[in-house]
Tab-separated table of C-alpha atoms and ligand atoms in Angstrom:
chain	number	residue	atom	x	y	z
V	1	MET	CA	9.772	25.534	1.932
V	2	LYS	CA	11.230	22.014	1.645
V	3	THR	CA	10.122	19.885	-1.272
V	4	VAL	CA	9.575	16.120	-1.080
V	5	PHE	CA	9.040	13.810	-4.051
V	6	ILE	CA	6.496	11.057	-3.530
V	7	THR	CA	6.339	8.311	-6.149
V	8	GLY	CA	3.091	6.361	-6.504
V	9	GLY	CA	1.147	9.187	-4.859
V	10	ALA	CA	-2.019	8.417	-6.817
V	11	GLY	CA	-2.190	4.902	-5.350
V	12	PHE	CA	-3.772	3.672	-2.147
V	13	ILE	CA	-0.969	4.330	0.380
V	14	GLY	CA	0.714	7.133	-1.572
V	15	SER	CA	-2.491	9.186	-1.668
V	16	ALA	CA	-3.036	8.602	2.072
V	17	LEU	CA	0.546	9.773	2.688
V	18	ILE	CA	0.086	12.905	0.573
V	19	ARG	CA	-3.213	13.774	2.266
V	20	HIS	CA	-1.481	13.237	5.642
V	21	LEU	CA	1.566	15.385	4.776
V	22	MET	CA	-0.534	18.214	3.365
V	23	VAL	CA	-2.153	18.546	6.802
V	24	ASN	CA	0.671	17.510	9.115
V	25	SER	CA	3.785	19.034	7.499
V	26	ASP	CA	4.652	22.133	5.533
V	27	TYR	CA	6.458	20.288	2.727
V	28	ALA	CA	5.796	21.107	-0.878
V	29	ILE	CA	4.876	17.762	-2.460
V	30	VAL	CA	5.646	16.588	-5.981
V	31	ASN	CA	3.619	13.472	-6.775
V	32	ILE	CA	5.281	11.316	-9.453
V	33	ASP	CA	2.875	8.746	-10.818
V	34	LYS	CA	2.406	6.953	-14.134
V	35	LEU	CA	-1.338	6.497	-13.454
V	36	THR	CA	-1.568	2.774	-14.098
V	37	TYR	CA	-4.908	1.057	-13.465
V	38	ALA	CA	-4.139	1.476	-9.721
V	39	GLY	CA	-3.460	5.212	-9.816
V	40	ASN	CA	-6.395	7.532	-9.425
V	41	LEU	CA	-6.206	11.306	-9.046
V	42	ALA	CA	-9.742	11.281	-7.609
V	43	SER	CA	-8.078	10.028	-4.412
V	44	LEU	CA	-6.358	13.430	-4.182
V	45	ALA	CA	-9.379	15.592	-5.033
V	46	SER	CA	-9.243	17.209	-1.577
V	47	ILE	CA	-5.847	18.805	-2.299
V	48	GLN	CA	-6.158	19.615	-6.015
V	49	GLY	CA	-5.292	23.263	-6.592
V	50	ASP	CA	-3.231	23.610	-3.402
V	51	ALA	CA	-0.102	25.628	-4.205
V	52	ARG	CA	2.032	23.176	-2.168
V	53	TYR	CA	1.054	20.257	-4.403
V	54	THR	CA	2.332	19.402	-7.917
V	55	PHE	CA	1.514	16.359	-10.023
V	56	ALA	CA	3.947	14.934	-12.590
V	57	GLN	CA	2.664	12.059	-14.690
V	58	LEU	CA	5.675	9.956	-15.527
V	59	ASP	CA	7.108	6.464	-15.393
V	60	ILE	CA	9.848	5.880	-12.794
V	61	CYS	CA	11.696	3.959	-15.537
V	62	ASP	CA	12.094	7.265	-17.444
V	63	ARG	CA	15.524	8.492	-16.296
V	64	ALA	CA	15.593	11.695	-18.364
V	65	ALA	CA	12.212	12.827	-17.025
V	66	LEU	CA	13.301	12.068	-13.440
V	67	ASP	CA	16.557	14.026	-13.885
V	68	ALA	CA	14.697	17.049	-15.233
V	69	LEU	CA	12.165	16.983	-12.399
V	70	LEU	CA	14.897	16.721	-9.724
V	71	ILE	CA	16.758	19.696	-11.141
V	72	GLN	CA	13.541	21.700	-11.464
V	73	HIS	CA	12.212	21.107	-7.922
V	74	GLN	CA	15.404	20.520	-5.845
V	75	PRO	CA	13.775	18.143	-3.322
V	76	MET	CA	15.240	17.354	0.122
V	77	GLY	CA	13.947	13.821	-0.138
V	78	VAL	CA	12.188	11.099	-2.075
V	79	ILE	CA	9.585	8.767	-0.592
V	80	HIS	CA	9.275	5.884	-3.019
V	81	LEU	CA	5.967	4.001	-3.149
V	82	ALA	CA	5.388	3.522	-6.889
V	83	ALA	CA	5.054	-0.178	-7.568
V	84	GLU	CA	2.940	-2.925	-8.988
V	85	SER	CA	1.393	-4.140	-5.752
V	86	HIS	CA	-1.040	-7.009	-6.242
V	87	VAL	CA	0.161	-10.587	-5.675
V	88	ASP	CA	-2.520	-12.182	-7.900
V	89	ARG	CA	-1.565	-9.949	-10.828
V	90	SER	CA	2.113	-10.792	-10.278
V	91	ILE	CA	1.246	-14.470	-10.640
V	92	SER	CA	-0.616	-13.994	-13.912
V	93	SER	CA	1.766	-11.393	-15.369
V	94	ALA	CA	5.117	-10.813	-13.658
V	95	GLY	CA	6.767	-8.635	-16.311
V	96	GLU	CA	5.378	-5.307	-15.093
V	97	PHE	CA	6.555	-6.173	-11.575
V	98	VAL	CA	10.116	-6.693	-12.750
V	99	SER	CA	9.950	-3.539	-14.824
V	100	THR	CA	8.464	-1.107	-12.291
V	101	ASN	CA	9.534	-2.604	-8.965
V	102	ILE	CA	13.091	-3.563	-9.916
V	103	VAL	CA	14.128	-1.550	-12.980
V	104	GLY	CA	12.030	1.445	-11.882
V	105	THR	CA	13.599	1.473	-8.412
V	106	PHE	CA	17.068	1.141	-9.950
V	107	THR	CA	16.348	4.061	-12.298
V	108	LEU	CA	15.055	6.213	-9.462
V	109	LEU	CA	18.093	5.352	-7.321
V	110	GLU	CA	20.457	6.332	-10.116
V	111	ALA	CA	18.631	9.615	-10.698
V	112	ALA	CA	18.619	10.339	-6.949
V	113	ARG	CA	22.331	9.487	-6.694
V	114	ALA	CA	23.299	11.837	-9.521
V	115	TYR	CA	21.185	14.606	-7.972
V	116	PHE	CA	22.533	13.924	-4.451
V	117	ASN	CA	26.153	14.022	-5.617
V	118	GLN	CA	25.860	17.608	-6.840
V	119	LEU	CA	24.217	18.953	-3.638
V	120	ASP	CA	26.281	21.071	-1.222
V	121	ASP	CA	27.213	19.541	2.148
V	122	ALA	CA	24.336	21.093	4.100
V	123	ARG	CA	21.748	19.813	1.631
V	124	LYS	CA	23.459	16.414	1.537
V	125	GLN	CA	22.984	16.226	5.327
V	126	ASP	CA	19.242	16.776	4.886
V	127	PHE	CA	18.587	14.487	1.934
V	128	ARG	CA	16.766	11.149	2.404
V	129	PHE	CA	15.688	8.392	0.029
V	130	HIS	CA	12.908	6.485	1.806
V	131	HIS	CA	11.929	3.180	0.207
V	132	VAL	CA	8.479	1.875	1.166
V	133	SER	CA	8.346	-1.910	1.126
V	134	THR	CA	6.363	-4.871	2.372
V	135	ASP	CA	6.677	-7.586	5.009
V	136	GLU	CA	6.082	-10.124	2.217
V	137	VAL	CA	9.833	-10.030	1.451
V	138	PHE	CA	10.330	-12.160	4.601
V	139	GLY	CA	8.296	-15.078	3.255
V	140	SER	CA	5.716	-16.961	5.274
V	141	LEU	CA	5.383	-17.740	8.986
V	142	ALA	CA	3.946	-20.854	10.647
V	143	GLU	CA	1.518	-20.405	13.550
V	144	THR	CA	4.011	-18.609	15.827
V	145	GLY	CA	6.775	-16.008	15.581
V	146	PHE	CA	7.069	-12.571	14.027
V	147	PHE	CA	8.982	-10.832	11.248
V	148	SER	CA	11.461	-8.211	12.458
V	149	GLU	CA	14.329	-6.164	11.021
V	150	GLU	CA	16.582	-9.189	11.647
V	151	THR	CA	14.498	-11.696	9.664
V	152	ALA	CA	16.239	-13.185	6.613
V	153	TYR	CA	14.649	-12.498	3.240
V	154	ASP	CA	12.651	-15.381	1.722
V	155	PRO	CA	10.260	-13.940	-0.889
V	156	ARG	CA	7.977	-16.476	-2.527
V	157	SER	CA	5.698	-14.681	-5.010
V	158	PRO	CA	6.749	-12.688	-8.091
V	159	TYR	CA	5.492	-9.567	-6.252
V	160	SER	CA	7.488	-10.183	-3.076
V	161	ALA	CA	10.570	-11.250	-5.067
V	162	SER	CA	10.454	-7.983	-7.007
V	163	LYS	CA	10.049	-5.959	-3.795
V	164	ALA	CA	12.904	-7.893	-2.149
V	165	SER	CA	15.115	-7.082	-5.146
V	166	SER	CA	14.265	-3.406	-4.823
V	167	ASP	CA	15.042	-3.448	-1.074
V	168	HIS	CA	18.460	-4.959	-1.809
V	169	LEU	CA	19.169	-2.351	-4.470
V	170	VAL	CA	18.246	0.483	-2.083
V	171	ARG	CA	20.553	-0.847	0.648
V	172	ALA	CA	23.339	-1.413	-1.898
V	173	TRP	CA	23.077	2.232	-3.026
V	174	HIS	CA	23.596	3.232	0.609
V	175	HIS	CA	26.560	0.954	1.293
V	176	THR	CA	28.237	1.408	-2.080
V	177	TYR	CA	27.496	5.024	-2.979
V	178	GLY	CA	26.597	6.607	0.370
V	179	LEU	CA	23.029	7.489	-0.640
V	180	PRO	CA	21.217	8.273	2.651
V	181	VAL	CA	18.438	5.696	2.540
V	182	LEU	CA	15.702	4.473	4.868
V	183	VAL	CA	13.678	1.295	4.318
V	184	THR	CA	10.313	0.433	5.867
V	185	ASN	CA	8.663	-2.990	5.598
V	186	CYS	CA	4.979	-2.847	6.419
V	187	SER	CA	2.208	-5.383	6.878
V	188	ASN	CA	-1.116	-5.435	4.971
V	189	ASN	CA	-2.880	-2.066	4.836
V	190	TYR	CA	-6.585	-1.343	4.602
V	191	GLY	CA	-8.729	1.803	4.638
V	192	ALA	CA	-10.264	4.408	2.347
V	193	TYR	CA	-9.410	4.638	-1.389
V	194	HIS	CA	-8.190	1.015	-1.482
V	195	PHE	CA	-8.405	-0.455	-4.969
V	196	PRO	CA	-11.049	-3.212	-4.943
V	197	GLU	CA	-8.794	-6.029	-6.131
V	198	LYS	CA	-7.431	-6.513	-2.587
V	199	LEU	CA	-9.271	-8.595	0.004
V	200	ILE	CA	-11.024	-5.985	2.166
V	201	PRO	CA	-12.401	-3.557	-0.456
V	202	LEU	CA	-13.249	-6.433	-2.822
V	203	MET	CA	-15.307	-8.119	-0.098
V	204	ILE	CA	-17.081	-4.910	0.974
V	205	LEU	CA	-18.109	-4.078	-2.593
V	206	ASN	CA	-19.128	-7.659	-3.410
V	207	ILE	CA	-21.283	-7.802	-0.267
V	208	LEU	CA	-23.028	-4.569	-1.272
V	209	ALA	CA	-23.536	-5.855	-4.835
V	210	GLY	CA	-24.715	-9.312	-3.720
V	211	LYS	CA	-21.799	-11.006	-5.513
V	212	ALA	CA	-19.899	-14.119	-4.367
V	213	LEU	CA	-17.133	-13.565	-1.789
V	214	PRO	CA	-14.180	-15.620	-3.119
V	215	ILE	CA	-12.245	-17.174	-0.224
V	216	TYR	CA	-8.960	-18.683	-1.390
V	217	GLY	CA	-8.331	-22.193	-0.007
V	218	LYS	CA	-9.707	-22.682	3.505
V	219	GLY	CA	-9.584	-19.005	4.470
V	220	ASP	CA	-7.159	-19.789	7.293
V	221	ASN	CA	-4.292	-17.618	6.010
V	222	VAL	CA	-3.357	-14.887	8.457
V	223	ARG	CA	-2.519	-11.252	7.705
V	224	ASP	CA	-1.514	-8.498	10.188
V	225	TRP	CA	-3.792	-5.581	9.242
V	226	LEU	CA	-2.762	-1.933	9.607
V	227	TYR	CA	-5.038	1.050	8.976
V	228	VAL	CA	-3.524	3.032	6.104
V	229	ASP	CA	-3.438	6.355	8.002
V	230	ASP	CA	-1.306	4.667	10.681
V	231	HIS	CA	1.100	3.619	7.916
V	232	ALA	CA	1.196	7.218	6.642
V	233	ARG	CA	2.028	8.436	10.163
V	234	ALA	CA	4.784	5.802	10.453
V	235	ILE	CA	6.359	6.756	7.116
V	236	HIS	CA	6.306	10.434	8.128
V	237	ARG	CA	8.027	9.575	11.440
V	238	VAL	CA	10.719	7.389	9.854
V	239	PHE	CA	11.359	9.863	7.027
V	240	GLU	CA	12.100	12.650	9.535
V	241	GLN	CA	13.608	10.737	12.454
V	242	GLY	CA	14.834	7.366	11.164
V	243	ARG	CA	18.544	6.501	11.341
V	244	VAL	CA	20.137	6.647	7.890
V	245	GLY	CA	20.763	3.177	6.490
V	246	ASP	CA	18.300	1.545	8.889
V	247	THR	CA	15.231	-0.575	8.294
V	248	TYR	CA	12.015	-0.278	10.315
V	249	CYS	CA	9.224	-2.870	10.385
V	250	ILE	CA	5.700	-1.454	10.609
V	251	GLY	CA	2.715	-3.533	11.722
V	252	GLY	CA	-0.686	-3.274	13.288
V	253	HIS	CA	-0.695	-6.098	15.899
V	254	ASN	CA	-3.964	-7.148	14.277
V	255	GLU	CA	-3.534	-10.739	13.152
V	256	LYS	CA	-6.704	-12.091	11.559
V	257	THR	CA	-7.505	-15.106	9.421
V	258	ASN	CA	-9.165	-14.240	6.129
V	259	LEU	CA	-12.327	-15.930	7.418
V	260	GLU	CA	-12.333	-13.663	10.488
V	261	VAL	CA	-11.978	-10.612	8.237
V	262	VAL	CA	-14.784	-11.679	5.894
V	263	HIS	CA	-17.105	-12.600	8.783
V	264	THR	CA	-16.480	-9.193	10.390
V	265	LEU	CA	-17.218	-7.364	7.133
V	266	CYS	CA	-20.428	-9.335	6.501
V	267	ASP	CA	-21.722	-8.806	10.027
V	268	LEU	CA	-20.897	-5.078	10.103
V	269	VAL	CA	-22.588	-4.459	6.738
V	270	ASP	CA	-25.663	-6.405	7.922
V	271	ALA	CA	-25.809	-4.265	11.087
V	272	ARG	CA	-25.660	-1.068	9.029
V	273	PHE	CA	-28.620	-2.190	6.898
V	274	VAL	CA	-30.612	-2.814	10.087
V	275	ALA	CA	-29.712	0.652	11.408
V	276	ASP	CA	-30.358	2.518	8.130
V	277	ALA	CA	-33.295	1.433	5.955
V	278	SER	CA	-32.197	3.663	3.052
V	279	LEU	CA	-29.260	1.286	2.361
V	280	ALA	CA	-31.681	-1.388	1.133
V	281	VAL	CA	-32.836	1.101	-1.514
V	282	THR	CA	-29.340	2.107	-2.668
V	283	HIS	CA	-27.990	-1.494	-2.534
V	284	PRO	CA	-30.963	-3.720	-3.387
V	285	HIS	CA	-28.792	-6.741	-4.327
V	286	CYS	CA	-27.061	-6.962	-0.936
V	287	PRO	CA	-28.474	-9.957	1.005
V	288	ALA	CA	-29.054	-7.611	3.960
V	289	ALA	CA	-31.557	-5.682	1.804
V	290	GLN	CA	-33.772	-8.794	1.954
V	291	GLY	CA	-33.017	-9.436	5.617
V	292	LYS	CA	-30.573	-12.266	4.782
V	293	ALA	CA	-27.057	-12.755	6.167
V	294	SER	CA	-24.265	-11.521	3.891
V	295	ARG	CA	-22.199	-14.521	5.005
V	296	SER	CA	-24.393	-16.529	2.603
V	297	LEU	CA	-22.263	-15.049	-0.232
V	298	MET	CA	-19.052	-16.720	1.000
V	299	THR	CA	-17.645	-19.052	-1.672
V	300	TYR	CA	-14.526	-21.192	-1.343
V	301	VAL	CA	-12.415	-21.040	-4.504
V	302	THR	CA	-9.137	-22.564	-5.722
V	303	ASP	CA	-6.233	-21.430	-3.565
V	304	ARG	CA	-3.666	-18.899	-4.768
V	305	PRO	CA	-0.524	-20.747	-6.004
V	306	GLY	CA	2.238	-20.544	-3.385
V	307	HIS	CA	-0.140	-18.761	-0.991
V	308	ASP	CA	1.875	-17.484	2.007
V	309	HIS	CA	0.289	-18.806	5.186
V	310	ARG	CA	0.883	-16.115	7.781
V	311	TYR	CA	2.415	-12.653	8.098
V	312	ALA	CA	2.929	-10.933	11.466
V	313	ILE	CA	5.182	-8.016	12.354
V	314	ASP	CA	7.148	-7.212	15.492
V	315	ALA	CA	7.131	-3.393	15.290
V	316	SER	CA	8.907	-2.844	18.626
V	317	LYS	CA	11.966	-1.134	17.070
V	318	LEU	CA	9.753	1.592	15.637
V	319	ALA	CA	7.845	1.903	18.927
V	320	ASN	CA	10.953	1.964	21.143
V	321	GLU	CA	13.248	4.119	19.003
V	322	LEU	CA	10.830	6.485	17.272
V	323	GLY	CA	7.746	6.315	19.515
V	324	TRP	CA	5.302	5.199	16.797
V	325	THR	CA	2.366	2.933	17.635
V	326	PRO	CA	-0.858	2.527	15.655
V	327	GLN	CA	-3.764	4.784	16.642
V	328	GLU	CA	-6.520	2.599	15.181
V	329	THR	CA	-7.615	-0.833	16.356
V	330	PHE	CA	-8.875	-3.295	13.753
V	331	GLU	CA	-12.417	-2.705	15.047
V	332	SER	CA	-12.273	1.109	14.695
V	333	GLY	CA	-10.432	1.001	11.374
V	334	ILE	CA	-12.681	-1.561	9.726
V	335	ALA	CA	-15.827	0.301	10.812
V	336	ALA	CA	-14.430	3.547	9.354
V	337	THR	CA	-13.503	1.698	6.148
V	338	ILE	CA	-16.992	0.259	5.618
V	339	ASP	CA	-18.505	3.688	6.224
V	340	TRP	CA	-16.084	5.250	3.748
V	341	TYR	CA	-17.099	2.818	0.975
V	342	LEU	CA	-20.790	3.350	1.742
V	343	ASN	CA	-20.320	7.123	1.528
V	344	ASN	CA	-18.031	7.225	-1.533
V	345	GLN	CA	-19.860	5.268	-4.194
V	346	ASP	CA	-18.808	7.785	-6.883
V	347	TRP	CA	-15.150	6.909	-6.331
V	348	VAL	CA	-16.072	3.230	-6.414
V	349	ALA	CA	-17.989	3.578	-9.690
V	350	GLN	CA	-15.029	5.367	-11.256
V	351	VAL	CA	-12.434	2.740	-10.369
V	352	GLN	CA	-14.733	-0.178	-11.158
V	353	SER	CA	-14.976	0.678	-14.841
V	354	GLY	CA	-12.893	-0.373	-17.839
V	355	GLU	CA	-9.818	-2.530	-17.478
V	356	TYR	CA	-10.587	-3.441	-13.886
V	357	GLN	CA	-13.913	-4.985	-14.812
V	358	GLN	CA	-12.316	-7.110	-17.518
V	359	TRP	CA	-9.593	-8.290	-15.138
V	360	LEU	CA	-12.140	-9.163	-12.467
V	361	ASP	CA	-14.357	-11.075	-14.892
V	362	LYS	CA	-11.404	-13.038	-16.261
V	363	ASN	CA	-9.851	-13.920	-12.913
V	364	TYR	CA	-12.955	-14.753	-10.981
V	365	THR	CA	-14.527	-16.775	-13.782
V	366	GLU	CA	-11.320	-18.806	-14.059
V	367	ARG	CA	-11.209	-19.690	-10.344
A	1	NAD	P1	-1.129	0.798	-5.385
A	1	NAD	O1	-1.088	-0.299	-6.376
A	1	NAD	O2	-2.440	1.230	-4.811
A	1	NAD	O3	-0.473	2.123	-6.015
A	1	NAD	C1	0.720	2.088	-6.748
A	1	NAD	C2	0.868	3.432	-7.449
A	1	NAD	O4	2.104	3.404	-8.204
A	1	NAD	C3	-0.251	3.734	-8.451
A	1	NAD	O5	-0.705	5.053	-8.289
A	1	NAD	C4	0.419	3.549	-9.806
A	1	NAD	O6	-0.143	4.374	-10.832
A	1	NAD	C5	1.860	3.924	-9.502
A	1	NAD	N1	2.817	3.317	-10.442
A	1	NAD	C6	2.870	1.997	-10.813
A	1	NAD	N2	3.864	1.813	-11.690
A	1	NAD	C7	4.474	3.027	-11.857
A	1	NAD	C8	5.580	3.466	-12.642
A	1	NAD	N3	6.266	2.622	-13.427
A	1	NAD	N4	5.948	4.760	-12.555
A	1	NAD	C9	5.245	5.636	-11.762
A	1	NAD	N5	4.186	5.260	-11.022
A	1	NAD	C10	3.806	3.971	-11.070
A	1	NAD	O7	-0.117	0.372	-4.236
A	1	NAD	P2	-0.205	0.627	-2.667
A	1	NAD	O8	-1.003	-0.437	-2.043
A	1	NAD	O9	-0.528	2.048	-2.416
A	1	NAD	O10	1.325	0.369	-2.259
A	1	NAD	C11	2.268	1.422	-2.302
A	1	NAD	C12	3.629	0.880	-1.902
A	1	NAD	O11	3.553	0.329	-0.594
A	1	NAD	C13	4.145	-0.227	-2.809
A	1	NAD	O12	5.521	-0.041	-2.993
A	1	NAD	C14	3.862	-1.497	-2.025
A	1	NAD	O13	4.799	-2.500	-2.349
A	1	NAD	C15	4.027	-1.017	-0.600
A	1	NAD	N6	3.245	-1.739	0.417
A	1	NAD	C16	1.912	-1.970	0.238
A	1	NAD	C17	1.185	-2.611	1.238
A	1	NAD	C18	-0.310	-2.843	1.089
A	1	NAD	O14	-0.918	-3.484	1.952
A	1	NAD	N7	-0.965	-2.325	0.076
A	1	NAD	C19	1.823	-3.025	2.407
A	1	NAD	C20	3.187	-2.765	2.552
A	1	NAD	C21	3.887	-2.110	1.555
A	2	TYD	P1	-4.540	-9.400	-0.646
A	2	TYD	O1	-5.465	-8.324	-0.210
A	2	TYD	O2	-4.407	-9.694	-2.108
A	2	TYD	O3	-3.122	-9.069	-0.007
A	2	TYD	P2	-1.767	-9.971	0.076
A	2	TYD	O4	-1.891	-11.131	-0.838
A	2	TYD	O5	-0.725	-9.013	-0.387
A	2	TYD	O6	-1.624	-10.354	1.516
A	2	TYD	O7	-4.976	-10.756	0.061
A	2	TYD	C1	-5.074	-10.838	1.463
A	2	TYD	C2	-5.443	-12.264	1.823
A	2	TYD	O8	-6.759	-12.554	1.338
A	2	TYD	C3	-4.532	-13.304	1.168
A	2	TYD	O9	-4.359	-14.379	2.083
A	2	TYD	C4	-5.326	-13.771	-0.050
A	2	TYD	C5	-6.760	-13.653	0.417
A	2	TYD	N1	-7.763	-13.329	-0.620
A	2	TYD	C6	-8.922	-14.115	-0.739
A	2	TYD	O10	-9.118	-15.110	-0.015
A	2	TYD	N2	-9.842	-13.766	-1.692
A	2	TYD	C7	-9.672	-12.690	-2.508
A	2	TYD	O11	-10.521	-12.435	-3.383
A	2	TYD	C8	-8.483	-11.896	-2.373
A	2	TYD	C9	-8.235	-10.706	-3.246
A	2	TYD	C10	-7.559	-12.244	-1.403
């Protein structure tokens, strides 16, 4: 059985990838995660106890622990997702982003390089280091045009600058040391198990709780939304079939303004309350419980500093060379996402406790 290391597997995309690989591959998976505020093993409850799955709680900045784990498990690849991932947090406190996203990626690359160098030729042929990154490294688009593999880097937030640095390090380890790397740059994800600091889960949970829906600026910023399971399928495809040293852009062809997203969420939640009277009992503070429109909660707040206007991905390289296209439309994915949050209130209650609550109170009172 081949073993794959996945870093950040307790996070939003990492847990979706692990759940996907447990069903759609026969890899043994070692999940390396520090369990920051964003890491939650409850997102992997469905695979706990499976003999193909191992969890190792460690920091990717810990070189000795990484070396020991590589020797112990002899993986044929690493898929690297561990990161600090939230732009707003990077603006208020950039240090962790430099530490995990840059120094952590460097440490992991060095550990992988040392491990790779002592493999025999056949295992060297197999080995891959797949770095999972974001389209935010390309900067911001005006009303037209798309990011592609050819777009020059122009990161503008502490988060995107730290991810851009990590992308450059990964490519340098390929060109300089011959580490067989793959890089993917993906657009905004949404779906189940998404930590409610990001736009879509924050809005769904605030609608249900009858809390204000904070729209930054005019709400006319555009993001290209991809359902997280489609991202997991794309990573799986690139990891197995991507050309070593290459970059692949991944996107959903679902450009929406933030206002369009929030309107859609409000209207879909309202429709569910009409269809199911029991929701008014379980969520009495939602405007829809009193027959009111959830759009009434929309509140315009101070814009994010340096807020990138538009992201949009041209994913034709991945479609043409590796045959990947998204399976979900925005309409099907967003409906499934709302239903998931309605049906998984235990998970929500767990992640909404403690540090998260304090962060939310501080940030949203300040705006
Ligand atoms: P997330 O914040 O939900 O999860 C990150 C995970 O990394 C958490 O489980 C956390 O505990 C872990 N982690 C953080 N620091 C660590 C450290 N020092 N050592 C070990 N583990 C650590 O993030 P996500 O949204 O799942 O994103 C995963 C990756 O995908 C990131 O690299 C991100 O840049 C990239 N990405 C995200 C999106 C998106 O829309 N969310 C889009 C494109 C790319
Ligand atoms: P976010 O989910 O933080 O992802 P990213 O900044 O990485 O694209 O934000 C998505 C968009 O939604 C972005 O334009 C900022 C905006 N936004 C709001 O208007 N209000 C909010 O409360 C949040 C979290 C985001």
